[in-house]
Coordinates of C-alpha atoms in Angstrom, one line a residue:
M1 CA 85.9 61.3 108.6
G2 CA 88.7 63.2 110.4
L3 CA 89.3 67.0 110.1
T4 CA 91.6 66.5 107.1
G5 CA 89.4 64.0 105.4
I6 CA 91.3 61.0 106.7
P7 CA 88.9 58.1 107.5
H8 CA 88.7 57.1 111.2
L9 CA 90.2 53.7 111.8
H10 CA 88.8 51.2 114.2
A11 CA 90.8 50.5 117.3
R12 CA 92.0 47.1 116.0
Q13 CA 93.4 48.9 113.0
V14 CA 95.2 51.6 114.9
F15 CA 96.6 49.6 117.8
K16 CA 99.3 46.9 117.1
E17 CA 101.3 45.4 119.9
D18 CA 100.2 48.3 122.2
L19 CA 101.7 50.9 119.8
V20 CA 99.6 53.7 118.3
L21 CA 100.1 54.0 114.5
D22 CA 99.8 57.4 113.0
Y23 CA 97.2 57.7 110.2
W24 CA 99.9 58.8 107.8
C25 CA 101.9 55.7 108.5
V26 CA 99.0 53.6 107.3
V27 CA 98.1 55.4 104.1
M28 CA 100.4 55.0 101.0
I29 CA 100.6 57.9 98.6
K30 CA 99.3 57.4 95.1
L31 CA 99.7 60.8 93.5
V32 CA 102.6 63.3 93.4
I33 CA 101.7 66.9 92.4
F34 CA 104.5 69.3 91.3
D35 CA 104.7 73.0 91.2
V36 CA 106.5 74.3 88.1
W37 CA 108.6 77.4 88.6
N38 CA 111.5 77.0 91.0
T39 CA 110.5 73.3 91.3
L40 CA 110.9 71.8 87.8
L41 CA 111.9 74.9 85.9
S42 CA 114.1 77.9 86.8
L43 CA 112.1 81.0 87.5
D44 CA 115.2 83.2 87.7
G45 CA 116.3 81.8 84.3
M46 CA 113.0 82.6 82.7
H47 CA 113.0 86.1 84.1
E48 CA 116.5 86.7 82.8
L49 CA 115.5 85.4 79.4
L50 CA 112.4 87.6 79.3
A51 CA 114.5 90.7 80.3
L52 CA 116.9 90.0 77.4
R53 CA 114.0 89.7 74.9
L54 CA 112.5 92.9 76.3
H55 CA 115.8 94.7 75.7
G56 CA 115.2 94.1 72.0
V57 CA 112.2 96.4 72.3
V58 CA 113.3 98.7 75.1
R59 CA 116.8 99.6 73.9
N60 CA 117.3 102.5 76.3
R61 CA 117.4 100.2 79.4
A62 CA 120.0 97.7 80.3
P63 CA 119.0 94.1 80.6
N64 CA 119.8 94.2 84.4
T65 CA 117.5 97.1 84.8
L66 CA 114.7 95.3 82.9
L67 CA 115.3 92.2 85.0
E68 CA 114.6 94.3 88.1
V69 CA 111.4 95.6 86.6
V70 CA 110.2 92.1 85.7
K71 CA 110.9 90.8 89.2
A72 CA 109.2 93.8 90.8
V73 CA 106.0 93.3 88.7
H74 CA 106.1 89.6 89.4
N75 CA 106.2 90.2 93.2
E76 CA 103.6 93.0 93.2
V77 CA 101.0 91.0 91.2
K78 CA 101.7 87.8 93.0
S79 CA 100.6 89.5 96.2
L80 CA 97.1 90.0 94.6
R81 CA 96.5 86.3 95.2
I82 CA 96.4 86.9 98.9
G83 CA 92.8 87.1 100.0
N84 CA 91.7 86.3 96.4
E85 CA 92.0 89.9 95.4
A86 CA 92.3 88.9 91.8
S87 CA 91.1 85.8 89.8
P88 CA 93.7 83.8 87.8
S89 CA 92.8 85.5 84.6
E90 CA 93.0 89.0 86.3
V91 CA 96.4 88.1 87.7
L92 CA 97.7 87.2 84.2
S93 CA 96.3 90.3 82.5
E94 CA 97.3 92.7 85.3
S95 CA 100.9 91.5 85.3
R96 CA 101.2 92.1 81.6
K97 CA 99.5 95.5 81.9
R98 CA 101.8 96.6 84.7
L99 CA 104.9 95.5 82.9
C100 CA 104.0 97.2 79.7
N101 CA 103.1 100.4 81.5
R102 CA 106.4 100.4 83.4
L103 CA 108.4 99.9 80.2
G104 CA 106.3 102.1 77.9
I105 CA 105.6 99.3 75.5
T106 CA 102.3 97.9 74.1
L107 CA 100.6 94.7 74.9
G108 CA 101.2 93.8 71.3
D109 CA 104.9 94.2 71.9
F110 CA 104.8 91.9 74.8
Q111 CA 102.7 89.3 72.9
G112 CA 105.2 89.3 70.2
I113 CA 108.0 88.5 72.7
H114 CA 105.8 85.8 74.2
D115 CA 105.1 84.2 70.8
D116 CA 108.8 84.2 69.9
L117 CA 109.5 82.4 73.2
L118 CA 106.8 79.9 72.5
S119 CA 108.2 79.2 69.1
E120 CA 111.7 78.7 70.6
A121 CA 110.3 76.5 73.3
S122 CA 108.6 74.3 70.8
R123 CA 112.0 73.6 69.2
G124 CA 113.5 72.7 72.5
G125 CA 115.4 75.9 72.8
L126 CA 114.4 76.5 76.4
E127 CA 115.5 73.1 77.8
H128 CA 118.2 74.9 79.8
L129 CA 115.5 76.1 82.2
V130 CA 115.0 72.6 83.6
V131 CA 116.1 72.4 87.2
D132 CA 119.0 70.1 87.9
G133 CA 117.6 66.8 89.2
A134 CA 114.0 67.4 88.0
R135 CA 114.2 64.8 85.2
E136 CA 115.7 62.2 87.5
V137 CA 113.1 62.8 90.2
L138 CA 110.1 62.6 87.8
S139 CA 111.5 59.4 86.2
F140 CA 111.9 57.9 89.7
V141 CA 108.3 58.8 90.7
K142 CA 106.8 57.3 87.5
G143 CA 109.0 54.2 88.0
L144 CA 107.0 53.6 91.2
N145 CA 103.8 53.7 89.0
L146 CA 102.5 56.7 90.9
K147 CA 100.2 59.2 89.3
T148 CA 101.8 62.6 88.6
A149 CA 100.4 66.1 87.9
V150 CA 101.6 69.7 87.6
L151 CA 99.7 72.4 89.5
G152 CA 100.9 75.8 88.6
N153 CA 99.9 79.4 89.0
V154 CA 100.2 81.8 86.0
L155 CA 101.8 85.2 85.9
L156 CA 103.2 87.2 82.9
W157 CA 103.3 84.3 80.5
D158 CA 100.4 81.9 80.0
S159 CA 100.3 78.2 80.6
T160 CA 100.7 77.4 76.9
L161 CA 104.4 78.5 77.1
T162 CA 105.1 76.7 80.3
E163 CA 103.5 73.5 79.1
T164 CA 105.4 73.7 75.8
I165 CA 108.7 74.0 77.7
L166 CA 107.9 71.0 79.8
N167 CA 106.9 68.9 76.8
A168 CA 109.7 69.9 74.5
S169 CA 112.3 69.3 77.3
G170 CA 110.9 65.7 77.8
L171 CA 109.6 66.3 81.3
G172 CA 106.1 66.0 80.0
N173 CA 106.7 62.3 79.4
F174 CA 106.6 61.8 83.1
I175 CA 103.5 64.0 83.8
D176 CA 100.0 62.5 83.5
R177 CA 98.1 65.8 83.7
Y178 CA 98.6 69.6 83.7
F179 CA 96.5 71.9 85.9
F180 CA 97.2 75.6 85.4
S181 CA 95.4 78.5 87.1
D182 CA 94.5 80.2 83.8
R183 CA 92.6 77.1 82.6
L184 CA 91.5 75.7 86.0
G185 CA 89.9 78.9 87.3
H186 CA 91.5 78.3 90.7
Q187 CA 94.9 79.2 91.9
K188 CA 97.2 78.1 94.7
P189 CA 96.8 78.3 97.7
E190 CA 93.0 77.9 97.2
F191 CA 91.6 74.7 98.6
E192 CA 89.8 74.0 95.4
A193 CA 93.0 74.2 93.3
F194 CA 94.4 71.2 95.1
M195 CA 91.2 69.3 95.3
S196 CA 90.5 69.7 91.6
V197 CA 93.7 67.7 91.0
V198 CA 92.9 65.1 93.6
R199 CA 89.3 64.6 92.4
Y200 CA 90.4 64.2 88.8
F201 CA 92.4 61.1 89.7
G202 CA 89.6 59.8 91.9
L203 CA 91.6 59.9 95.0
K204 CA 91.4 61.4 98.5
A205 CA 93.5 64.3 99.7
Y206 CA 95.5 62.1 102.1
E207 CA 96.6 59.9 99.2
A208 CA 98.5 62.8 97.5
V209 CA 101.6 64.9 98.1
H210 CA 102.3 68.3 96.7
V211 CA 105.8 69.5 96.0
G212 CA 106.7 73.2 95.6
D213 CA 109.0 76.1 96.7
S214 CA 106.4 78.6 98.1
V215 CA 105.7 78.4 101.8
R216 CA 102.2 79.9 101.4
E217 CA 101.0 78.8 98.0
D218 CA 102.5 75.3 97.9
F219 CA 103.4 74.1 101.4
G220 CA 100.6 75.8 103.4
G221 CA 98.0 75.4 100.7
A222 CA 98.6 71.7 100.4
L223 CA 98.6 71.0 104.1
V224 CA 95.3 73.0 104.7
A225 CA 93.7 70.9 101.9
G226 CA 94.7 67.7 103.6
L227 CA 97.5 66.6 101.4
R228 CA 101.1 65.8 102.4
A229 CA 103.4 68.6 101.4
V230 CA 107.1 68.9 100.5
L231 CA 108.7 72.4 100.6
I232 CA 111.8 72.9 98.5
S233 CA 113.6 75.5 100.6
G234 CA 116.6 76.2 98.4
R235 CA 118.7 76.3 101.6
Q236 CA 121.6 74.1 100.7
D237 CA 123.1 74.7 104.2
C238 CA 120.1 72.9 105.8
G239 CA 119.4 69.2 105.9
V240 CA 116.1 67.4 105.5
I241 CA 113.3 68.0 108.0
K242 CA 110.6 65.3 107.7
S243 CA 107.5 64.0 109.5
E244 CA 104.8 61.7 108.3
E245 CA 102.8 64.7 107.0
F246 CA 105.4 67.0 105.5
A247 CA 109.0 67.4 104.5
I248 CA 111.3 70.3 104.0
I249 CA 114.2 69.6 101.6
P250 CA 117.0 71.9 100.2
G251 CA 116.6 70.7 96.6
I252 CA 114.4 68.5 94.5
K253 CA 116.9 65.6 94.3
L254 CA 116.2 64.8 98.0
L255 CA 112.5 64.2 97.1
I256 CA 113.5 60.7 96.1
P257 CA 114.1 59.3 99.6
V258 CA 111.1 61.2 101.0
V259 CA 108.7 59.7 98.4
S260 CA 110.3 56.3 98.8
E261 CA 109.5 56.2 102.5
W262 CA 106.0 57.5 102.1
F263 CA 105.3 55.1 99.2
R264 CA 106.4 51.9 100.8
T265 CA 103.6 49.7 102.3
R266 CA 103.6 49.7 106.1

C-alpha cells in the first residue's frame, strides 16, 4: 500500500505507451462527502436568524450586537478543536455556556430558542438557508449513482436541527447518510472522522472526495486522510484550481465539472 492507502500498481498497469499514469487518474470516485455549513447551508444566515431569536430574550441589545456575540463565540469555541482540546460534546456544551454567559441568559432560555427553530425547520420554514446551487449539485451527484454523505461538526445547535433543515428542504433526498460530530464522537479534521464515513460505505479513502469550505477542517483533514478534497473558497474573483488530488472552486456550482472529470472511467 502507498502512504495514502493507494494500492501499488504493477508496472504494466502504470505504464502505457511509455507514459506514466498518476494513481488518481486510474481510480474512479464512488463517494462524495459534503460539509454542511457554508457548503450546503448558509452559516451567516443561521447566525443572523439565531441573533434575531435571541433578541426576543435579550431586549436590551440590538440584533447586530447579538450577531457579533454569536460569531465571536463561534470562532472562540471552534479554535478548541485545534489539537483536540475539546471533544465534540464538550465543544457543543461549551459554545452554549459561553453564549449564555455573555448574554446573561440561562441554558433553558437558549434551549427554548433552539426548540422553536427546530419546530420551524420541521415545517420547512428554514429552507431559505439552502445555498444557491446546492440542490442542483446534489441531484447531479446522485444522478451519477455515487454514494453521498454529510460530515459535519457541531457548535451552538445540535445535529438534530441541522438534519431537520436538510430533510425538510428536500436536500436529504440526495444524501445517503449523515455523520455529525455530536453522534460520531469524532470531529473534523480528525483522521477518524473521515475514515468512519469511508468505512461505513465499505470503501477506501482514495475512492472518496470531501467537499467543504474550511481549509483546515475540510480540505486539509481530507487530504491527510487520503481522500480527494474540494475547497469552496468563496472567492468569486478566482477561477478553478484543479489537480488529480484536489480542487479549489469559488462556489459549489462548479463542483459539477470537477466531479464529472473525476468520475469518468479512464
